[in-house]
Coordinates of C-alpha atoms in Angstrom, one line a residue:
M19 CA -27.4 24.0 -11.0
R20 CA -24.0 25.3 -12.3
I21 CA -20.6 24.9 -10.2
R22 CA -18.8 28.2 -10.3
W23 CA -15.3 27.9 -9.5
R24 CA -13.9 31.4 -8.0
S25 CA -10.6 31.1 -6.8
P26 CA -8.3 33.8 -8.2
I27 CA -4.9 31.6 -7.6
R28 CA -6.2 29.0 -10.5
G29 CA -5.0 29.3 -13.4
P30 CA -2.3 28.1 -16.3
W31 CA 0.8 29.2 -14.7
L32 CA 0.3 27.2 -11.2
T33 CA -1.2 24.5 -13.2
S34 CA 1.8 24.3 -15.2
V35 CA 4.4 24.6 -12.4
L36 CA 2.6 21.7 -10.8
G37 CA 2.2 19.4 -14.4
F38 CA 6.2 20.1 -14.5
V39 CA 6.8 18.3 -11.3
L40 CA 4.8 15.7 -12.0
L41 CA 6.1 15.3 -15.7
C42 CA 9.9 15.0 -14.2
A43 CA 8.8 12.7 -11.2
L44 CA 6.2 10.3 -12.5
P45 CA 8.4 8.8 -14.9
V46 CA 10.9 7.9 -12.1
V47 CA 8.0 6.1 -10.5
I48 CA 6.6 4.5 -13.9
V49 CA 10.1 3.1 -14.9
T50 CA 10.8 1.8 -11.0
G51 CA 7.0 0.1 -11.1
L52 CA 8.1 -1.9 -14.4
L53 CA 11.7 -2.9 -13.1
D54 CA 9.8 -4.3 -9.9
W55 CA 7.3 -6.4 -12.1
V56 CA 10.9 -7.9 -13.9
A57 CA 12.0 -8.5 -10.7
Y58 CA 9.4 -10.8 -9.9
G59 CA 10.0 -12.4 -12.7
S60 CA 8.2 -16.2 -13.2
G61 CA 7.1 -16.3 -9.6
A62 CA 3.6 -16.8 -7.8
I63 CA 2.9 -13.0 -8.5
P64 CA 1.7 -11.0 -10.4
S65 CA -0.7 -13.5 -12.0
D66 CA -1.0 -13.7 -15.6
V67 CA -1.5 -10.2 -17.4
A68 CA -1.9 -11.5 -21.1
G69 CA -0.4 -9.4 -23.8
L70 CA 0.9 -6.9 -20.8
H71 CA 3.9 -9.0 -20.7
L72 CA 7.0 -7.3 -20.6
P73 CA 10.3 -9.3 -22.7
R74 CA 11.5 -11.2 -19.6
F75 CA 15.1 -11.6 -18.6
D76 CA 17.1 -12.5 -15.6
W77 CA 16.7 -10.0 -12.9
P78 CA 20.4 -9.3 -11.7
T79 CA 21.9 -10.2 -7.9
R80 CA 24.3 -7.1 -8.2
P81 CA 24.0 -4.8 -6.9
A82 CA 22.4 -6.6 -3.8
W83 CA 20.5 -3.3 -2.9
L84 CA 19.0 -3.1 -6.2
F85 CA 15.5 -4.1 -5.4
R86 CA 15.7 -2.0 -2.3
L87 CA 16.3 0.9 -4.4
T88 CA 13.7 0.2 -7.1
Q89 CA 10.8 -0.4 -5.0
G90 CA 11.5 1.7 -2.3
L91 CA 11.9 4.7 -4.7
H92 CA 8.6 3.2 -6.6
V93 CA 6.3 3.4 -3.4
G94 CA 8.3 6.3 -1.8
L95 CA 8.0 8.7 -4.5
G96 CA 4.6 7.6 -5.3
I97 CA 3.9 8.5 -1.8
V98 CA 5.4 11.8 -2.0
L99 CA 3.8 12.8 -5.0
V100 CA 0.5 12.4 -3.7
P101 CA -0.2 16.3 -2.6
V102 CA 1.2 17.0 -6.0
V103 CA -1.2 14.8 -7.6
L104 CA -4.3 16.2 -5.4
A105 CA -3.3 19.9 -6.0
K106 CA -2.8 19.4 -10.0
L107 CA -6.5 17.5 -9.9
W108 CA -7.7 20.7 -7.8
S109 CA -6.0 23.1 -10.4
V110 CA -7.9 21.8 -13.2
I111 CA -11.1 20.7 -12.0
P112 CA -13.0 23.6 -13.8
K113 CA -11.9 21.6 -16.7
L114 CA -13.3 18.5 -15.6
F115 CA -16.8 20.1 -15.0
A116 CA -17.0 21.5 -18.3
R117 CA -19.5 20.8 -21.4
P118 CA -17.5 18.9 -23.6
D119 CA -16.3 20.8 -26.7
R120 CA -16.8 19.1 -30.5
N121 CA -13.6 20.3 -31.6
L122 CA -11.7 17.0 -32.5
L123 CA -8.4 17.8 -30.3
K124 CA -10.7 18.9 -27.2
L125 CA -12.4 15.7 -27.4
A126 CA -8.9 13.4 -27.6
E127 CA -7.8 15.6 -24.7
R128 CA -11.0 14.8 -23.0
A129 CA -10.2 11.1 -23.6
T130 CA -6.7 11.4 -22.0
L131 CA -8.0 12.9 -18.9
V132 CA -10.2 9.7 -18.6
L133 CA -7.3 7.3 -18.8
L134 CA -4.8 9.8 -16.9
V135 CA -7.0 10.8 -13.5
G136 CA -9.0 7.5 -13.5
G137 CA -5.5 5.8 -13.7
I138 CA -3.3 7.9 -11.2
L139 CA -6.1 7.3 -8.8
F140 CA -6.6 3.9 -9.2
E141 CA -2.9 3.3 -8.6
I142 CA -2.7 5.4 -5.6
V143 CA -5.9 4.4 -3.6
T144 CA -4.7 0.7 -4.6
G145 CA -1.2 1.2 -3.6
L146 CA -1.8 2.7 -0.4
L147 CA -4.0 -0.1 0.8
N148 CA -1.7 -2.3 -0.1
I149 CA 1.2 -0.4 1.7
Q150 CA -1.5 -1.5 4.6
Y151 CA -2.2 -4.6 3.9
D152 CA -6.2 -4.3 3.1
Y153 CA -7.1 -5.7 0.5
V154 CA -11.1 -4.3 0.5
F155 CA -11.1 -4.3 -3.1
G156 CA -12.0 -7.9 -3.5
F157 CA -9.4 -8.5 -6.5
S158 CA -6.0 -9.1 -7.3
F159 CA -3.4 -6.1 -6.1
Y160 CA -0.4 -7.4 -8.1
A161 CA -2.5 -7.7 -11.6
A162 CA -4.8 -4.9 -11.3
H163 CA -1.9 -2.5 -10.2
Y164 CA -0.1 -3.8 -13.0
V165 CA -3.1 -3.1 -15.6
G166 CA -3.8 -0.1 -14.1
A167 CA -0.2 1.1 -14.9
W168 CA -0.4 0.7 -18.3
V169 CA -4.1 2.5 -18.2
F170 CA -2.6 5.2 -16.9
I171 CA 1.1 5.3 -18.7
A172 CA -1.1 5.7 -21.8
G173 CA -3.2 8.7 -20.7
F174 CA 0.2 10.2 -19.5
V175 CA 1.9 9.8 -22.6
L176 CA -0.9 10.9 -24.8
H177 CA -1.8 14.0 -22.7
V178 CA 1.7 14.9 -22.6
A179 CA 1.7 15.1 -26.0
L180 CA -1.3 17.2 -26.6
K181 CA -0.3 19.6 -23.5
L182 CA 3.3 20.1 -23.4
P183 CA 2.7 23.0 -25.5
T184 CA 0.4 24.7 -23.8
M185 CA 2.7 24.0 -20.2
V186 CA 5.5 25.5 -21.7
R187 CA 3.7 28.9 -22.6
G188 CA 2.0 28.4 -19.1
L189 CA 5.5 28.5 -17.3
R190 CA 6.6 31.2 -19.4
S191 CA 3.7 33.4 -18.6
R192 CA 5.1 34.6 -15.2
S193 CA 8.1 34.6 -13.8
F194 CA 8.5 31.6 -11.3
R195 CA 11.1 34.2 -9.2
N196 CA 8.8 37.2 -8.8
E197 CA 5.4 34.8 -7.7
L198 CA 7.8 33.8 -4.6
R199 CA 8.2 36.9 -3.8
T200 CA 4.7 38.1 -4.4
P201 CA 2.5 38.0 -1.0
L202 CA -1.2 37.6 -0.6
A203 CA -2.3 41.4 -0.3
E204 CA -0.7 41.4 -4.2
T205 CA -2.1 38.4 -5.5
R206 CA -4.1 38.6 -8.3
P207 CA -5.9 36.4 -11.0
E208 CA -3.8 35.4 -14.3
P209 CA -5.2 37.1 -17.4
P210 CA -8.6 35.9 -18.7
G211 CA -8.5 32.4 -20.3
E212 CA -8.8 29.0 -19.6
L213 CA -8.8 27.5 -16.1
V214 CA -9.2 31.4 -14.4
A215 CA -12.3 31.8 -12.4
P216 CA -14.4 34.5 -14.7
E217 CA -15.7 36.0 -11.4
P218 CA -13.0 35.4 -8.7
D219 CA -13.4 35.9 -4.8
P220 CA -10.6 37.6 -3.4
A221 CA -7.5 35.9 -2.5
T222 CA -7.0 34.1 0.5
M223 CA -3.7 32.3 -0.4
S224 CA -1.1 33.4 -2.8
R225 CA 0.2 31.3 -5.1
R226 CA 3.6 30.8 -3.4
G227 CA 1.3 30.2 -0.2
A228 CA -0.5 27.4 -2.7
L229 CA 3.2 26.0 -3.5
A230 CA 4.5 25.9 0.0
V231 CA 1.4 24.2 1.5
V232 CA 1.8 21.1 -1.6
G233 CA 5.5 21.0 -1.0
G234 CA 5.2 21.0 2.9
G235 CA 2.9 18.4 2.7
S236 CA 5.1 16.1 0.1
L237 CA 8.3 17.0 2.4
L238 CA 6.2 15.9 5.5
L239 CA 5.3 12.5 3.9
A240 CA 9.2 11.7 2.5
A241 CA 10.0 12.6 6.3
L242 CA 7.7 10.0 7.7
T243 CA 8.4 7.5 4.7
V244 CA 12.0 7.2 4.2
G245 CA 12.3 5.4 7.3
Q246 CA 11.0 2.4 5.7
T247 CA 14.1 2.1 3.3
V248 CA 17.0 3.8 5.3
D249 CA 17.8 1.9 8.2
S250 CA 19.2 4.6 10.4
L251 CA 15.9 6.8 10.0
R252 CA 13.8 3.8 10.5
P253 CA 12.0 5.6 14.0
T254 CA 10.9 8.2 12.0
A255 CA 8.5 5.7 10.1
L256 CA 5.6 6.6 12.2
L257 CA 2.6 6.0 10.1
L258 CA 3.6 3.3 8.1
P259 CA 2.9 -0.5 8.9
R260 CA 6.1 -2.5 9.7
G261 CA 8.2 0.8 9.9
R262 CA 9.0 0.5 13.9
T263 CA 10.1 -2.7 15.2
A264 CA 11.3 -4.0 18.8
P265 CA 15.1 -3.3 19.3
G266 CA 17.1 -6.8 17.8
D267 CA 14.1 -7.6 15.4
F268 CA 12.8 -6.1 12.2
P269 CA 9.7 -6.3 10.3
V270 CA 7.9 -9.3 8.6
N271 CA 4.5 -9.4 6.4
R272 CA 3.3 -12.4 7.1
T273 CA 3.7 -14.0 10.7
F274 CA 4.2 -17.3 11.8
A275 CA 1.0 -17.5 12.9
A276 CA -0.9 -16.2 10.1
S277 CA 0.5 -18.7 8.1
G278 CA -1.4 -21.7 10.0
I279 CA 1.5 -24.1 9.7
D280 CA 1.3 -26.5 12.5
A281 CA 4.1 -25.9 14.5
Q282 CA 5.0 -29.9 14.5
A283 CA 5.6 -29.5 10.7
V284 CA 8.8 -26.8 11.6
G285 CA 10.0 -28.9 14.7
G286 CA 11.8 -32.2 15.2
V287 CA 9.7 -34.0 12.3
W288 CA 10.8 -31.2 10.1
R289 CA 13.1 -31.9 6.9
L290 CA 14.6 -30.5 4.3
G291 CA 14.3 -32.0 0.8
L292 CA 16.8 -32.0 -1.6
G293 CA 15.4 -34.3 -4.7
N294 CA 16.1 -38.0 -2.8
V295 CA 18.4 -36.1 -0.3
R296 CA 17.2 -35.1 3.2
F297 CA 18.6 -32.7 6.1
T298 CA 17.7 -32.1 9.6
R299 CA 18.6 -28.7 10.7
D300 CA 21.5 -30.3 13.0
E301 CA 22.9 -31.7 9.4
L302 CA 22.6 -28.4 7.6
L303 CA 24.0 -26.2 10.8
A304 CA 27.0 -29.1 10.3
L305 CA 27.7 -28.1 6.7
P306 CA 29.8 -25.3 5.6
Q307 CA 28.3 -21.9 6.8
H308 CA 28.6 -18.8 5.2
T309 CA 27.6 -15.1 6.5
A310 CA 26.3 -12.3 4.2
A311 CA 25.1 -8.6 5.1
L312 CA 21.9 -8.5 2.7
P313 CA 19.0 -6.0 2.3
I314 CA 15.1 -7.7 2.6
A315 CA 12.6 -5.4 0.9
C316 CA 8.8 -6.1 0.1
V317 CA 6.4 -4.5 -2.3
E318 CA 5.0 -2.8 0.3
G319 CA 8.3 -0.4 0.1
W320 CA 9.8 -1.6 3.1
S321 CA 13.2 -3.2 3.3
I322 CA 16.1 -3.7 5.9
Q323 CA 19.5 -4.9 5.8
Q324 CA 20.3 -8.2 8.6
T325 CA 23.4 -10.6 8.8
W326 CA 22.3 -13.9 7.8
T327 CA 24.5 -17.1 7.9
G328 CA 23.4 -20.6 6.3
V329 CA 24.0 -22.7 3.6
R330 CA 25.1 -21.4 0.5
L331 CA 22.4 -22.3 -2.4
R332 CA 25.2 -23.8 -4.8
D333 CA 26.5 -25.9 -2.0
L334 CA 23.1 -27.4 -1.6
A335 CA 22.9 -27.8 -5.3
A336 CA 26.0 -30.1 -5.4
L337 CA 24.9 -32.1 -2.9
A338 CA 21.5 -32.5 -4.8
G339 CA 23.6 -34.0 -7.7
T340 CA 23.1 -30.7 -9.8
P341 CA 26.4 -29.2 -9.1
A342 CA 25.8 -26.5 -12.3
P343 CA 21.8 -26.0 -11.9
T344 CA 19.9 -23.8 -14.3
G345 CA 17.6 -22.6 -11.8
A346 CA 15.5 -23.6 -8.8
L347 CA 12.2 -24.3 -7.3
V348 CA 11.5 -23.5 -3.6
R349 CA 8.5 -24.9 -1.7
S350 CA 7.5 -23.6 1.7
V351 CA 6.1 -25.8 4.3
E352 CA 3.2 -23.2 4.0
D353 CA 0.4 -23.4 1.9
G354 CA -1.1 -20.8 -1.1
P355 CA 0.3 -18.3 -3.9
F356 CA 3.2 -17.1 -1.7
A357 CA 4.6 -20.7 -0.9
R358 CA 6.3 -21.3 -3.8
A359 CA 9.3 -19.3 -5.8
S360 CA 11.4 -19.7 -9.0
L361 CA 15.1 -18.7 -8.8
T362 CA 17.3 -18.1 -11.8
A363 CA 20.6 -19.9 -12.4
G364 CA 22.2 -16.6 -11.0
Q365 CA 20.5 -16.3 -8.3
V366 CA 21.3 -19.9 -7.4
L367 CA 24.9 -19.5 -8.0
H368 CA 25.6 -16.4 -6.3
P369 CA 27.9 -16.6 -3.6
D370 CA 25.7 -15.4 -1.0
S371 CA 22.7 -16.5 -2.0
L372 CA 21.5 -18.9 1.2
L373 CA 19.4 -21.0 2.7
A374 CA 19.7 -19.1 5.9
L375 CA 19.5 -20.9 9.4
R376 CA 20.4 -17.6 11.9
V377 CA 19.8 -14.2 11.4
N378 CA 22.1 -11.1 13.4
G379 CA 24.0 -14.1 15.2
A380 CA 20.6 -16.1 16.3
D381 CA 18.7 -18.7 15.3
L382 CA 15.6 -17.8 13.0
T383 CA 12.8 -17.0 14.6
P384 CA 9.4 -18.7 13.8
D385 CA 8.2 -15.4 12.3
H386 CA 11.6 -15.0 10.4
G387 CA 11.1 -18.4 8.6
Y388 CA 12.3 -21.2 11.1
P389 CA 13.9 -23.3 10.6
A390 CA 15.1 -22.4 7.2
R391 CA 14.5 -19.6 4.8
V392 CA 16.1 -18.8 1.6
I393 CA 18.0 -15.1 1.2
V394 CA 19.2 -13.9 -2.2
P395 CA 20.7 -10.5 -3.2
A396 CA 18.3 -7.9 -4.8
L397 CA 15.3 -10.8 -4.9
P398 CA 12.1 -9.2 -3.9
G399 CA 11.1 -10.5 -0.4
V400 CA 8.2 -12.5 -1.3
H401 CA 10.5 -14.8 -3.1
C402 CA 12.5 -15.4 -0.3
T403 CA 10.7 -18.3 0.9
K404 CA 10.1 -19.0 4.5
W405 CA 9.6 -22.1 6.3
V406 CA 11.5 -24.0 3.1
R407 CA 10.2 -27.4 2.9
T408 CA 12.0 -28.7 -0.5
I409 CA 14.5 -27.1 -3.0
E410 CA 14.3 -28.6 -6.6
F411 CA 17.2 -27.9 -8.6
A412 CA 17.1 -28.2 -12.2
A413 CA 19.6 -29.6 -14.5

């Protein structure tokens, strides 16, 4: 049975308006996502992606909020665009079910749609599940999301190359200002053509109403998301995990209980290993302490600034006999893929890079990495290793 699409507001103009919004916003999501991949560097994640590796370069440590900005934009804008993406898919759904045309250009366009639609839906679903820490898909999120991004990018670039003239014609076909002034009673179908229903039903919503619904949905998601990255608005992050915390506390991805670490391993027997040198926590507290206000930002999109106190990494490198380190390998008491991180020379030598012992004037709690954790400006949170066991400085 043939599906009949009867919406009178579906047509080239509405599709072009939604496409224009995505054309302006999606490159920001793409670029920030690729930058975030570079920020992870050669650490435990993402796993190997063969020939899709970007050129390696040392992720800068200045400004300290750089990763907070790129990851916050990537996740936050990605969430805000979900209503626009769904509306765009609705606007072109008749085309997705149409019989393929034998015209080579039409066949090429259909091929780009497979990459574009499949890619963006995969990225949205896996990204939202990662925010919720719900890995029901059973594969590595980091590798799959990255590879899926390249599939989407290929479809996006090819589709824009093929359809940009069509979008421009669609935008010019009607006045945006006039459409915003057109009420429901005066809403009429566009002239017969692609995407326009041949036998439309009476309008139940104007085009301006449809745009208001989509825009309102995006604004609502923005209001409920921005608190993940803007400290003063954190109470508004009602629907996202790790958005609201008790007074004086701040979010964590992995609790001490979830780590499976034996409490004795971070108790009185704990020692920090620096090659042949070992320090108790009291001995570390007796060393010169440095305090810095630094953000911690994670792949799920949340970030928050705290005041950290501890021993500079460059001072520890000097104590370990490596005053000019070319990098460092940090290992945690915990086992698993997140239990180690590689730092560059610039990250080790930055004056605010710390082995933190205290936060906001109090000792670290077990959930925040007691007895010691690494905190480095602009470093992804997953590499700010908690429950540090050893630091190996490379000469």
